Short mmCIF file of N, CA and C in Angstrom, two decimals:
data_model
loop_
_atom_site.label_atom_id
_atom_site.label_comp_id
_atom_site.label_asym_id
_atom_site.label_seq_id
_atom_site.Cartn_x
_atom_site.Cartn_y
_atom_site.Cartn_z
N UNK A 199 0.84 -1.17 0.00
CA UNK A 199 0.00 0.00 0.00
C UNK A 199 0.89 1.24 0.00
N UNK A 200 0.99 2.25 -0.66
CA UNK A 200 1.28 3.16 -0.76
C UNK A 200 0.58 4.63 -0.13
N UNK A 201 0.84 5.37 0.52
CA UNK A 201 0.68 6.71 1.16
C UNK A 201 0.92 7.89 0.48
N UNK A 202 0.19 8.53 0.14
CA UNK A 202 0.83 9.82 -0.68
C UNK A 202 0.36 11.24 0.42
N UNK A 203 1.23 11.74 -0.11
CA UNK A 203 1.45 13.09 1.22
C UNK A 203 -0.02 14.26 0.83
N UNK A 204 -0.84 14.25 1.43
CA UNK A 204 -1.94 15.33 1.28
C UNK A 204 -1.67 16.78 1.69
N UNK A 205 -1.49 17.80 1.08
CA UNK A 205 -1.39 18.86 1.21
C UNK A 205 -2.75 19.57 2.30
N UNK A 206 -2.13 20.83 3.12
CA UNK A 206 -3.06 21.28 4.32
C UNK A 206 -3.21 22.75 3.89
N UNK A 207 -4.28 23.09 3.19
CA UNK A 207 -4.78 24.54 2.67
C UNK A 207 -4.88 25.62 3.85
N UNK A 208 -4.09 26.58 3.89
CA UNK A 208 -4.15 27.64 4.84
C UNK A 208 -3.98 28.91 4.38
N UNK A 209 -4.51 30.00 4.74
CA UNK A 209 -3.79 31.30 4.13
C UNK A 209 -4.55 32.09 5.15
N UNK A 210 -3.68 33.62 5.20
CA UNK A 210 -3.98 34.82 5.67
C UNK A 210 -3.90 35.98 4.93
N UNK A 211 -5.18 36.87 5.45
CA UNK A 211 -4.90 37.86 4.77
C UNK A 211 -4.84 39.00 5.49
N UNK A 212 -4.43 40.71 4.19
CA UNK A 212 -4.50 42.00 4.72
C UNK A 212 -4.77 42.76 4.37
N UNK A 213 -6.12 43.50 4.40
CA UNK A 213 -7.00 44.63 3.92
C UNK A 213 -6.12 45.74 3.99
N UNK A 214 -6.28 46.67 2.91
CA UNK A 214 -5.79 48.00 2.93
C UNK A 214 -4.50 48.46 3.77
N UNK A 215 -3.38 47.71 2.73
CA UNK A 215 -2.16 47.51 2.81
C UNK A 215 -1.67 48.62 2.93
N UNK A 216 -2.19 49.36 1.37
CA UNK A 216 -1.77 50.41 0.69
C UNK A 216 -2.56 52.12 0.86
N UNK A 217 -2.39 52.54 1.19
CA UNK A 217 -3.39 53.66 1.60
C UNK A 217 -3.62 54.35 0.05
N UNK A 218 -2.57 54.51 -0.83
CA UNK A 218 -2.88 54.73 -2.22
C UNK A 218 -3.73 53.60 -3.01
N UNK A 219 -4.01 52.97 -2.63
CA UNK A 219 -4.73 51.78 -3.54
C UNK A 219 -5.68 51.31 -2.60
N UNK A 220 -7.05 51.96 -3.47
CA UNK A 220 -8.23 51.16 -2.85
C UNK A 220 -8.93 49.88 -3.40
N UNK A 221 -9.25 49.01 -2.03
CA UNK A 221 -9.63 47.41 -2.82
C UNK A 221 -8.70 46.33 -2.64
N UNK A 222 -7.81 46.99 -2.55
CA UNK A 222 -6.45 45.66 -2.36
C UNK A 222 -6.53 44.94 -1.17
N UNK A 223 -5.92 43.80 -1.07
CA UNK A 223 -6.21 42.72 -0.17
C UNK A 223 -4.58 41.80 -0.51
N UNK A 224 -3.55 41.47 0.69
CA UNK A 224 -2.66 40.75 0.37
C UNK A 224 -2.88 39.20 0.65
N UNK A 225 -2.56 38.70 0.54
CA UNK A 225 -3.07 36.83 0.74
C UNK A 225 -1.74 36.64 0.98
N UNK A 226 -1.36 35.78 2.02
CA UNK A 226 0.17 34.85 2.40
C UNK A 226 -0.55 33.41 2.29
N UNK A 227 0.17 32.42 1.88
CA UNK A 227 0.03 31.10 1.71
C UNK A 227 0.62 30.62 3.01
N UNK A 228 -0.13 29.75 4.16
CA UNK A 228 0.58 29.47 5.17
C UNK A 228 0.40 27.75 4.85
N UNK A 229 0.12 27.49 3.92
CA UNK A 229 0.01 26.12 3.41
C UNK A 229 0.66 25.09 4.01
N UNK A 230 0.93 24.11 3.87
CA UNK A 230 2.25 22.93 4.46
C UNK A 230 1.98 22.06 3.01
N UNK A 231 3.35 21.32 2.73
CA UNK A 231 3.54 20.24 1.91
C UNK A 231 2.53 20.22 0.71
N UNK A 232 2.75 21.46 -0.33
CA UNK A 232 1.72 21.34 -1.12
C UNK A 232 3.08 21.93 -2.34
N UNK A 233 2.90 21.69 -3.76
CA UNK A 233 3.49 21.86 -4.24
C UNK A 233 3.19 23.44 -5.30
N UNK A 234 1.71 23.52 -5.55
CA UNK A 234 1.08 24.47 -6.26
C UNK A 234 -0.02 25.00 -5.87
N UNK A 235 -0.25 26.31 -5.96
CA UNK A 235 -2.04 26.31 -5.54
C UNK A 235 -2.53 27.19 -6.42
N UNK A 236 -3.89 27.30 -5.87
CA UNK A 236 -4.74 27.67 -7.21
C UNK A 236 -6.09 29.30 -6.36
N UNK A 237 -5.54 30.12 -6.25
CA UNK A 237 -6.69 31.24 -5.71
C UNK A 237 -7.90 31.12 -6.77
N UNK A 238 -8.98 31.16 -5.85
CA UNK A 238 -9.84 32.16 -6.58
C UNK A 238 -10.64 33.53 -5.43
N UNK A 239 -10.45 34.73 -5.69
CA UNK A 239 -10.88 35.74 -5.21
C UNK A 239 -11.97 35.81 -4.98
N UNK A 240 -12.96 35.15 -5.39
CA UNK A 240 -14.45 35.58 -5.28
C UNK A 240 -15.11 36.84 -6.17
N UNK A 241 -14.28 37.29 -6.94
CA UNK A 241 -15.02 38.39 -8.05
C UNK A 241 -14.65 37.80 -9.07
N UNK A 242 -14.39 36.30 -9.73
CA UNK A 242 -14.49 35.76 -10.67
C UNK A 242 -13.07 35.86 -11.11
N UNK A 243 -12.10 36.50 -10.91
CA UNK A 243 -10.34 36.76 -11.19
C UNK A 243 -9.91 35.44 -10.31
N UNK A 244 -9.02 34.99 -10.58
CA UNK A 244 -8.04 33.74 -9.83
C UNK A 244 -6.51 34.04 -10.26
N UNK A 245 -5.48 33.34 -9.30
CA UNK A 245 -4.42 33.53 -10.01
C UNK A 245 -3.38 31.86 -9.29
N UNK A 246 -2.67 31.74 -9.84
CA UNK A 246 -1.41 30.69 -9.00
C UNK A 246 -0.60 31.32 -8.85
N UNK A 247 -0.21 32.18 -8.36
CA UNK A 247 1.13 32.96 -7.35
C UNK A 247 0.48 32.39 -6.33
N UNK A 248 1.79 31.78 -5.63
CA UNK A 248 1.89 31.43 -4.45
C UNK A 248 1.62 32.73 -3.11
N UNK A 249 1.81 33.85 -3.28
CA UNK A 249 1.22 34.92 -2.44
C UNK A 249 0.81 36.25 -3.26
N UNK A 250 -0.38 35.54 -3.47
CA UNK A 250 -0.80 37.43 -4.47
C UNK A 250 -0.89 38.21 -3.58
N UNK A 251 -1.44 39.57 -4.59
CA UNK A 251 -2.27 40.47 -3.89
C UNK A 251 -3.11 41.20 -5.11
N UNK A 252 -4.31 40.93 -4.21
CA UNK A 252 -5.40 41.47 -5.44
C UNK A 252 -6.20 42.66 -5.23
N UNK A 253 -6.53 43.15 -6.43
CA UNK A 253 -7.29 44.57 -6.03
C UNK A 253 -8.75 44.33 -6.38
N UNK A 254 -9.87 44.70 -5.83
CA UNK A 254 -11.11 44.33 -5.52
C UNK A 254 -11.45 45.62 -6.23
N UNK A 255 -12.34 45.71 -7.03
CA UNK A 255 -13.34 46.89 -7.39
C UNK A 255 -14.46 46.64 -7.36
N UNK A 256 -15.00 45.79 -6.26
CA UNK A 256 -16.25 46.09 -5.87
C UNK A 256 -16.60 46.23 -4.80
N UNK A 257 -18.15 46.07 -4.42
CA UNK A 257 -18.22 46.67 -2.88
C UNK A 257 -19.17 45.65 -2.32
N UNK A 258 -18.20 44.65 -1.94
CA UNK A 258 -19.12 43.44 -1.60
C UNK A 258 -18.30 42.75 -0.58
N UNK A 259 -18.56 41.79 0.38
CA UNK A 259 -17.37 40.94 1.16
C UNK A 259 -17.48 39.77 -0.07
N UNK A 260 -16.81 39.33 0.18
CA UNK A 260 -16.05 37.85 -1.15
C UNK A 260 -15.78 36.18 -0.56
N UNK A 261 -15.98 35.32 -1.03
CA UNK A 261 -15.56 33.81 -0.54
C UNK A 261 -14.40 33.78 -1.44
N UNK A 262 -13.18 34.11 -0.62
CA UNK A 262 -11.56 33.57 -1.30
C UNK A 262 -11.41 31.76 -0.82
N UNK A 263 -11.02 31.07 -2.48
CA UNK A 263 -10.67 30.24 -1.75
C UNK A 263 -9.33 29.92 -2.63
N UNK A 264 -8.42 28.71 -1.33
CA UNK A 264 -7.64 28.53 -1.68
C UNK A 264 -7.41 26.95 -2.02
N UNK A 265 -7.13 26.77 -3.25
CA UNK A 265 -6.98 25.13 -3.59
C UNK A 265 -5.37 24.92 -3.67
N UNK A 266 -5.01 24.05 -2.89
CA UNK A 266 -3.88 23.59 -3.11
C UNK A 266 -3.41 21.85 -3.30
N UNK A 267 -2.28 21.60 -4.11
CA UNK A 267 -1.84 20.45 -4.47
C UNK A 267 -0.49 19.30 -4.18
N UNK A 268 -0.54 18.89 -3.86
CA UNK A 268 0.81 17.92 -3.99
C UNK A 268 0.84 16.51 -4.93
N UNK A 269 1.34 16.74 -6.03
CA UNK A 269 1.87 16.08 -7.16
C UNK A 269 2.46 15.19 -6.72
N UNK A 270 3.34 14.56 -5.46
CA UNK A 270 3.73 13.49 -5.30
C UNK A 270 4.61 12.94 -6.35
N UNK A 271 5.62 14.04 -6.82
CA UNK A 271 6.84 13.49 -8.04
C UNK A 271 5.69 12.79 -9.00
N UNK A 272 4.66 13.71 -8.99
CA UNK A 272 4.04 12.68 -10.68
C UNK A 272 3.09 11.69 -10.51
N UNK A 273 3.01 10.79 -9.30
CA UNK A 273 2.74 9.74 -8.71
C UNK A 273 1.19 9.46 -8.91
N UNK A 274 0.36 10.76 -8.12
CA UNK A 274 -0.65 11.08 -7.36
C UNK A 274 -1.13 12.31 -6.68
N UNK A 275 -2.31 12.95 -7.15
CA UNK A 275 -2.26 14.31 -7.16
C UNK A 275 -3.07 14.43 -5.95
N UNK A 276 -2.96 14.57 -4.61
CA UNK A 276 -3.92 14.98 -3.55
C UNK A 276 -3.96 16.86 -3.20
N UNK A 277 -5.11 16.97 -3.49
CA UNK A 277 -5.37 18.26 -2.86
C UNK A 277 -6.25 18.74 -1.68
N UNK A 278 -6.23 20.17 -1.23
CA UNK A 278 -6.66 20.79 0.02
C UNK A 278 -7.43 21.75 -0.31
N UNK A 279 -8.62 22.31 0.41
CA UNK A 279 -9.36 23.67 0.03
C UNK A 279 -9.42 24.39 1.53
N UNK A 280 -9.36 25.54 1.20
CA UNK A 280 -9.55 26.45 2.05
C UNK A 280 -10.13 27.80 2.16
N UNK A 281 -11.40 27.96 3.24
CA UNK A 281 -12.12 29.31 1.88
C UNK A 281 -12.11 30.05 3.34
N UNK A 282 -12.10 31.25 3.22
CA UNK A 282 -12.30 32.12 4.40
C UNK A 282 -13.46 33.79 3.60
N UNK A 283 -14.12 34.00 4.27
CA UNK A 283 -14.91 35.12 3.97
C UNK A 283 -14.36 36.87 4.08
N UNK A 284 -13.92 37.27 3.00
CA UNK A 284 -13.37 38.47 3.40
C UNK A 284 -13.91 39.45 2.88
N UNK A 285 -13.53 40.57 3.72
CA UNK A 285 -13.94 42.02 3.54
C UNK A 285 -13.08 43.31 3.05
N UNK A 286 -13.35 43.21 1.38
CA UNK A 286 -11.73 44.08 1.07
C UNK A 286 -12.89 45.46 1.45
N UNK A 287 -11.62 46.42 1.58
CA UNK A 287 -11.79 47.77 1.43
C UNK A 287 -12.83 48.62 0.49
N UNK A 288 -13.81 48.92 1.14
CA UNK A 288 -15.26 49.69 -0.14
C UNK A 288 -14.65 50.40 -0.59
N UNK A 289 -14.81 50.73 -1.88
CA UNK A 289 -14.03 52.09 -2.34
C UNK A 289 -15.64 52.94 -2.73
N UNK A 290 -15.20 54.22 -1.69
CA UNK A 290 -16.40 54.97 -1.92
C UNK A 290 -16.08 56.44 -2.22
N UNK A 291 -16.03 57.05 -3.31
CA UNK A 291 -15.62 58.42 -3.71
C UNK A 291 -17.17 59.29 -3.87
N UNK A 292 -16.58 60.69 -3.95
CA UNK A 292 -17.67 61.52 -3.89
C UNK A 292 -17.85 63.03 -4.82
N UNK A 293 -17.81 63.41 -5.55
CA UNK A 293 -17.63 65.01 -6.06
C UNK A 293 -18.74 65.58 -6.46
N UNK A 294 -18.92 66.72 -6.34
CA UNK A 294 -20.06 67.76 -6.54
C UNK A 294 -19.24 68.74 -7.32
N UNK A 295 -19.73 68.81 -8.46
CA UNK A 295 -19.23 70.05 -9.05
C UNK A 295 -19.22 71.45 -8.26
N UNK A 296 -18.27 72.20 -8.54
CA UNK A 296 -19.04 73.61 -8.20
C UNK A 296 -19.27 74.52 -8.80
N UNK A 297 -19.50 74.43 -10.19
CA UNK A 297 -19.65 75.51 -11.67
C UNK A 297 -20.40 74.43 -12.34
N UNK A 298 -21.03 75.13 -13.43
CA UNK A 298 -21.73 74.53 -14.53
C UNK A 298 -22.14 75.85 -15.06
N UNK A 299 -22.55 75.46 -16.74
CA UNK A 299 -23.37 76.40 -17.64
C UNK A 299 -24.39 75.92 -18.28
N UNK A 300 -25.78 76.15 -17.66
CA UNK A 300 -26.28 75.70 -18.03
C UNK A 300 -27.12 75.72 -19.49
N UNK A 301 -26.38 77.20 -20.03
CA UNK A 301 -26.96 78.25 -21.18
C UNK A 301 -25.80 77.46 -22.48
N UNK A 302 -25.05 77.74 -21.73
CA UNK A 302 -23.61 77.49 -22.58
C UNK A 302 -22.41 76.07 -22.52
N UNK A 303 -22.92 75.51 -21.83
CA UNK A 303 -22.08 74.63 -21.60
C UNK A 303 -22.36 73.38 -22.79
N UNK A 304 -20.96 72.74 -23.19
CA UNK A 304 -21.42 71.10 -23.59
C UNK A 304 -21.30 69.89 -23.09
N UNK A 305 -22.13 69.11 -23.30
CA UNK A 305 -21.89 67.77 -22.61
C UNK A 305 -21.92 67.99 -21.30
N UNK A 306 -21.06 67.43 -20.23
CA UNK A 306 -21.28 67.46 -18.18
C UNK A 306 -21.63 69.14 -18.23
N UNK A 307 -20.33 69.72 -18.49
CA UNK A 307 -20.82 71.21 -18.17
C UNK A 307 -22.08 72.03 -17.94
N UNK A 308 -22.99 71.43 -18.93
CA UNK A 308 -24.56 71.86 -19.05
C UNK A 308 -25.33 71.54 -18.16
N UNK A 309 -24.95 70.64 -17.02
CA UNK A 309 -25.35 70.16 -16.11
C UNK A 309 -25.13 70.14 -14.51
N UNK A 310 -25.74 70.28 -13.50
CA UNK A 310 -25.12 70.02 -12.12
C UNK A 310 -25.25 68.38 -11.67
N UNK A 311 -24.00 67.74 -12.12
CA UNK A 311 -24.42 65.87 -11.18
C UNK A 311 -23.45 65.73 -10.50
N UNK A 312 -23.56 65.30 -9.32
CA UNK A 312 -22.88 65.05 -8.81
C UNK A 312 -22.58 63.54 -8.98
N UNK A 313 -21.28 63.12 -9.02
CA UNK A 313 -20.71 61.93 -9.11
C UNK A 313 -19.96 61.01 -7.81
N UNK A 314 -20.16 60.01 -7.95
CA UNK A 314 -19.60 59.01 -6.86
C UNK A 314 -19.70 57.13 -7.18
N UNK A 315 -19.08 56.78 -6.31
CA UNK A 315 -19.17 55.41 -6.11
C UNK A 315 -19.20 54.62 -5.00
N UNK A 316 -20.16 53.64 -4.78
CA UNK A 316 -19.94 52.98 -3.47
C UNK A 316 -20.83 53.90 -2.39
N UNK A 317 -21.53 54.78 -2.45
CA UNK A 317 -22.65 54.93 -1.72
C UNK A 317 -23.86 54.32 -1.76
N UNK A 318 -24.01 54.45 -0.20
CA UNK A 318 -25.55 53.64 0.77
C UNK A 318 -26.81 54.19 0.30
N UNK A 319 -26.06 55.87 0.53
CA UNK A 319 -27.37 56.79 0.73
C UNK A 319 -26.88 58.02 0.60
N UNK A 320 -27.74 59.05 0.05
CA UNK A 320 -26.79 60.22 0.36
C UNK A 320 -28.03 61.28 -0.17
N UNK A 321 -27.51 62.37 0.42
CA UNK A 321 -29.17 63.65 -0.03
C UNK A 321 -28.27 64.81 -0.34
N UNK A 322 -28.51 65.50 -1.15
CA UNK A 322 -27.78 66.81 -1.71
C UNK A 322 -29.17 67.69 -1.65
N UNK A 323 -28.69 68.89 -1.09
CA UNK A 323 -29.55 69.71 -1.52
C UNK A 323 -29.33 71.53 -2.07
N UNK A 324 -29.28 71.63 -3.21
CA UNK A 324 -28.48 73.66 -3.44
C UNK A 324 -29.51 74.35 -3.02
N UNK A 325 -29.31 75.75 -2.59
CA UNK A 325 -29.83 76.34 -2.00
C UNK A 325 -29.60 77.84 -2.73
N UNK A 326 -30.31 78.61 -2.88
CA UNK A 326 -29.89 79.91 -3.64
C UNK A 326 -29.41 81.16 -2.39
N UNK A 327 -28.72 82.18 -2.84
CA UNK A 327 -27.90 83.03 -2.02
C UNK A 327 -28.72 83.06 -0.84
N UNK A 328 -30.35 83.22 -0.89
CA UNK A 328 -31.23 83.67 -0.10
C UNK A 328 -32.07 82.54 1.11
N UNK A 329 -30.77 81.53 0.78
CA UNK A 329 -31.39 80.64 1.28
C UNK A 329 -32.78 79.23 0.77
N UNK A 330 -32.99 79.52 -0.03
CA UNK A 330 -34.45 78.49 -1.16
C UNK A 330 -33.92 77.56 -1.40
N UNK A 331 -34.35 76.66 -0.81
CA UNK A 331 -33.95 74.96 -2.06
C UNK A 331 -34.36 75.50 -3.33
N UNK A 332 -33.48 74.99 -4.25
CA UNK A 332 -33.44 74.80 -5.78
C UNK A 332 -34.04 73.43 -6.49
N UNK A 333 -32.99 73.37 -5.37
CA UNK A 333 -32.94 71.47 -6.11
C UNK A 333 -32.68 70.49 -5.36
N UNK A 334 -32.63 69.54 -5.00
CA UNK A 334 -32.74 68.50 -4.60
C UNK A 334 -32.59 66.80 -4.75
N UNK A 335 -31.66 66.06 -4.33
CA UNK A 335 -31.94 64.61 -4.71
C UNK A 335 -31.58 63.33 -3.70
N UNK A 336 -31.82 62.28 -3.79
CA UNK A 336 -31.36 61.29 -3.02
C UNK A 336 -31.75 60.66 -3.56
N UNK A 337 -31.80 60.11 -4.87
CA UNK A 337 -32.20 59.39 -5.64
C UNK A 337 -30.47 58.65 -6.12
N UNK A 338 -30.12 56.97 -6.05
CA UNK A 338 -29.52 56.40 -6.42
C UNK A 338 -29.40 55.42 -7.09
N UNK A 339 -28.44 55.23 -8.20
CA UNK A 339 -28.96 54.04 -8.89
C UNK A 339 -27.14 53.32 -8.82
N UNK A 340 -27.42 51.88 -8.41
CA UNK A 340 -25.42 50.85 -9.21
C UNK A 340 -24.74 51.86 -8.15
N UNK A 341 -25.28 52.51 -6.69
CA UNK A 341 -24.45 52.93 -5.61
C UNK A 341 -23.84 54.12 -6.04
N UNK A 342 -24.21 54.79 -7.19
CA UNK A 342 -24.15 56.18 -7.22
C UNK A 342 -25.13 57.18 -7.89
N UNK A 343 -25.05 58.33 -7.17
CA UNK A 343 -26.07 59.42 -7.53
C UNK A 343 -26.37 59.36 -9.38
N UNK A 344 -27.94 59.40 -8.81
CA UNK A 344 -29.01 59.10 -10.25
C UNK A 344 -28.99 60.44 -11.12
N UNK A 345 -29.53 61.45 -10.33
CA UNK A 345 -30.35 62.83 -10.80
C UNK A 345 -28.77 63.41 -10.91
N UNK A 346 -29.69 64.42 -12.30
CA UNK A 346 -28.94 65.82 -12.36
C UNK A 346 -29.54 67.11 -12.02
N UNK A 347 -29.27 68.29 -11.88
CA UNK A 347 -29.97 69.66 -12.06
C UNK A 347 -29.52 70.04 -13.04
N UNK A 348 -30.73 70.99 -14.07
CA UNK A 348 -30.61 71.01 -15.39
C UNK A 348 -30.18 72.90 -15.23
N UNK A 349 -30.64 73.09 -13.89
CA UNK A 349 -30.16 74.71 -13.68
C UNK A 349 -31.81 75.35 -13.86
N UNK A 350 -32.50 74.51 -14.22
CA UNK A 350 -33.93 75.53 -14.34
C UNK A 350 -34.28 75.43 -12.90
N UNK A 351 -35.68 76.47 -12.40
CA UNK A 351 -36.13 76.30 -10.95
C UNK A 351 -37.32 77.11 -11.22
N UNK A 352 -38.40 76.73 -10.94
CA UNK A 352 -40.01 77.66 -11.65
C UNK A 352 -40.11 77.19 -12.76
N UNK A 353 -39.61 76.61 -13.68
CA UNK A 353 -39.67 76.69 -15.05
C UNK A 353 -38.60 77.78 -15.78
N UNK A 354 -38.07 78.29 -15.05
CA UNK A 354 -36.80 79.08 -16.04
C UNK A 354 -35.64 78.98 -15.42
N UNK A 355 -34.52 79.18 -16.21
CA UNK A 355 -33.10 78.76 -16.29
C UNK A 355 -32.51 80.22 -14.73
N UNK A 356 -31.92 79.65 -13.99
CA UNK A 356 -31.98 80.05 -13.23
C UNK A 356 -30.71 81.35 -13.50
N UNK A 357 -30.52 82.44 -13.30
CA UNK A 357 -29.84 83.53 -13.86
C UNK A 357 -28.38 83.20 -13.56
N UNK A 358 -27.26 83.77 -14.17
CA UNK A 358 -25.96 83.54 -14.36
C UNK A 358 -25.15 84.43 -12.96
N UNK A 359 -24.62 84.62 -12.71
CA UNK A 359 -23.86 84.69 -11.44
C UNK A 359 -23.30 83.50 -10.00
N UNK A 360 -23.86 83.90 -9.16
CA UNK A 360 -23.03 82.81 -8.26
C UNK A 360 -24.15 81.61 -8.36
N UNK A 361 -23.49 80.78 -8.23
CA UNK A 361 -24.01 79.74 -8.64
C UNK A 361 -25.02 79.38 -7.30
N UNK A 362 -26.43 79.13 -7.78
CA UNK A 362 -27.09 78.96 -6.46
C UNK A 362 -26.63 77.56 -5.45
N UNK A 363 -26.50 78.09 -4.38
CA UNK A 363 -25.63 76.62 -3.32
C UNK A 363 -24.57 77.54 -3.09
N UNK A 364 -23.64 78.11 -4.20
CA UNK A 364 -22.52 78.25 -3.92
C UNK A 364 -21.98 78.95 -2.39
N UNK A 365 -23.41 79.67 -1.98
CA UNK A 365 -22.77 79.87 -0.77
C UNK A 365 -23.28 78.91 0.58
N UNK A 366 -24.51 78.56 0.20
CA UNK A 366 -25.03 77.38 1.42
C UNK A 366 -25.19 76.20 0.58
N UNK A 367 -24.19 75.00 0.75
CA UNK A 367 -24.45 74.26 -0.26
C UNK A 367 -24.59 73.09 1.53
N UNK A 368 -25.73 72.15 1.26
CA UNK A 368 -25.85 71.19 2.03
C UNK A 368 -25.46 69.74 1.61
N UNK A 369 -24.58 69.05 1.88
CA UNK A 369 -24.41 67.73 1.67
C UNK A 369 -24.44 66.57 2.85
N UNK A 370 -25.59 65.35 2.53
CA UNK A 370 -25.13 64.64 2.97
C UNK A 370 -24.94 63.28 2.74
N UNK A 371 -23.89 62.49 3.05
CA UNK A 371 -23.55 61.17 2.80
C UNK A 371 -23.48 59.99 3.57
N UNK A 372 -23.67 59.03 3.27
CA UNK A 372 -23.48 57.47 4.12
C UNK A 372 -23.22 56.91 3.96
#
């Protein structure tokens, strides 16, 4: 009877290694007696480096698992799995313009949207010098802001100077 050596699937990981790089996640192989292994990340990417590090662009926790092998010189291939549940880094950005034309502008310019990614929830609201909501939204769609302001308010284009908000502009985010 013959014995062939079974490989023991282990790994650790480390969220937001990098403070410049959002999403990343390092993986160490703490494996024993395995000759090759096989990641898969859980966002459908895999790799065989023995210690990646992967960058996540989404905003979800993930099932990493780790398959590993021992070839046994050719012999007999026994392998190990190992899955642990992780939580890379959300990447959640945010910008509000603070100019637009709405007379003159092309394309974004003609518009007030605010842009982002990876938000819960969030309510914007401009306000004109005198204090008036203008406009308004909390409407989200794919975790970022839906609506634009087209610059009208009553039915007419709201007049050219400081931009209404520009001095009480309310934001909020989650």
């Amino acid at each position: 009877m013959i014995v062939y050596d079974s490989p023991i699937a282990e790994f650790t990981y480390t969220t937001d290694y990098d403070d410049n790089v959002l999403g990343e996640v390092t993986f160490e192989n703490a494996s024993i007696d395995y000759d090759r292994s096989f990641w898969d990340f859980g966002d459908g990417q895999t790799s065989e480096e023995e210690n990646p590090i992967h960058v996540y662009n989404i905003n979800r926790d993930v099932l990493v698992v780790l398959v590993v092998y021992n070839d046994n010189n050719g012999a007999y291939t026994c392998t190990d799995t190992f899955s642990v549940p992780v939580e890379p880094e959300w990447i959640t950005t945010f910008f509000a313009p603070n100019a637009f034309a709405p007379e003159y502008g092309p394309g974004d310019v003609s518009f007030f949207k605010p842009v982002g990614i990876g938000l819960a929830e969030y309510k914007i609201i401009v306000y004109s010098p005198w204090g008036e909501a203008v406009w308004s939204s909390d409407k989200i769609e794919n975790e970022s802001p839906a609506e634009f302001w087209d610059g009208f308010y009553k039915g007419a284009i709201v007049p050219q100077g400081p931009i209404p908000g520009s001095q009480i502009l309310h934001l909020w985010m989650v």
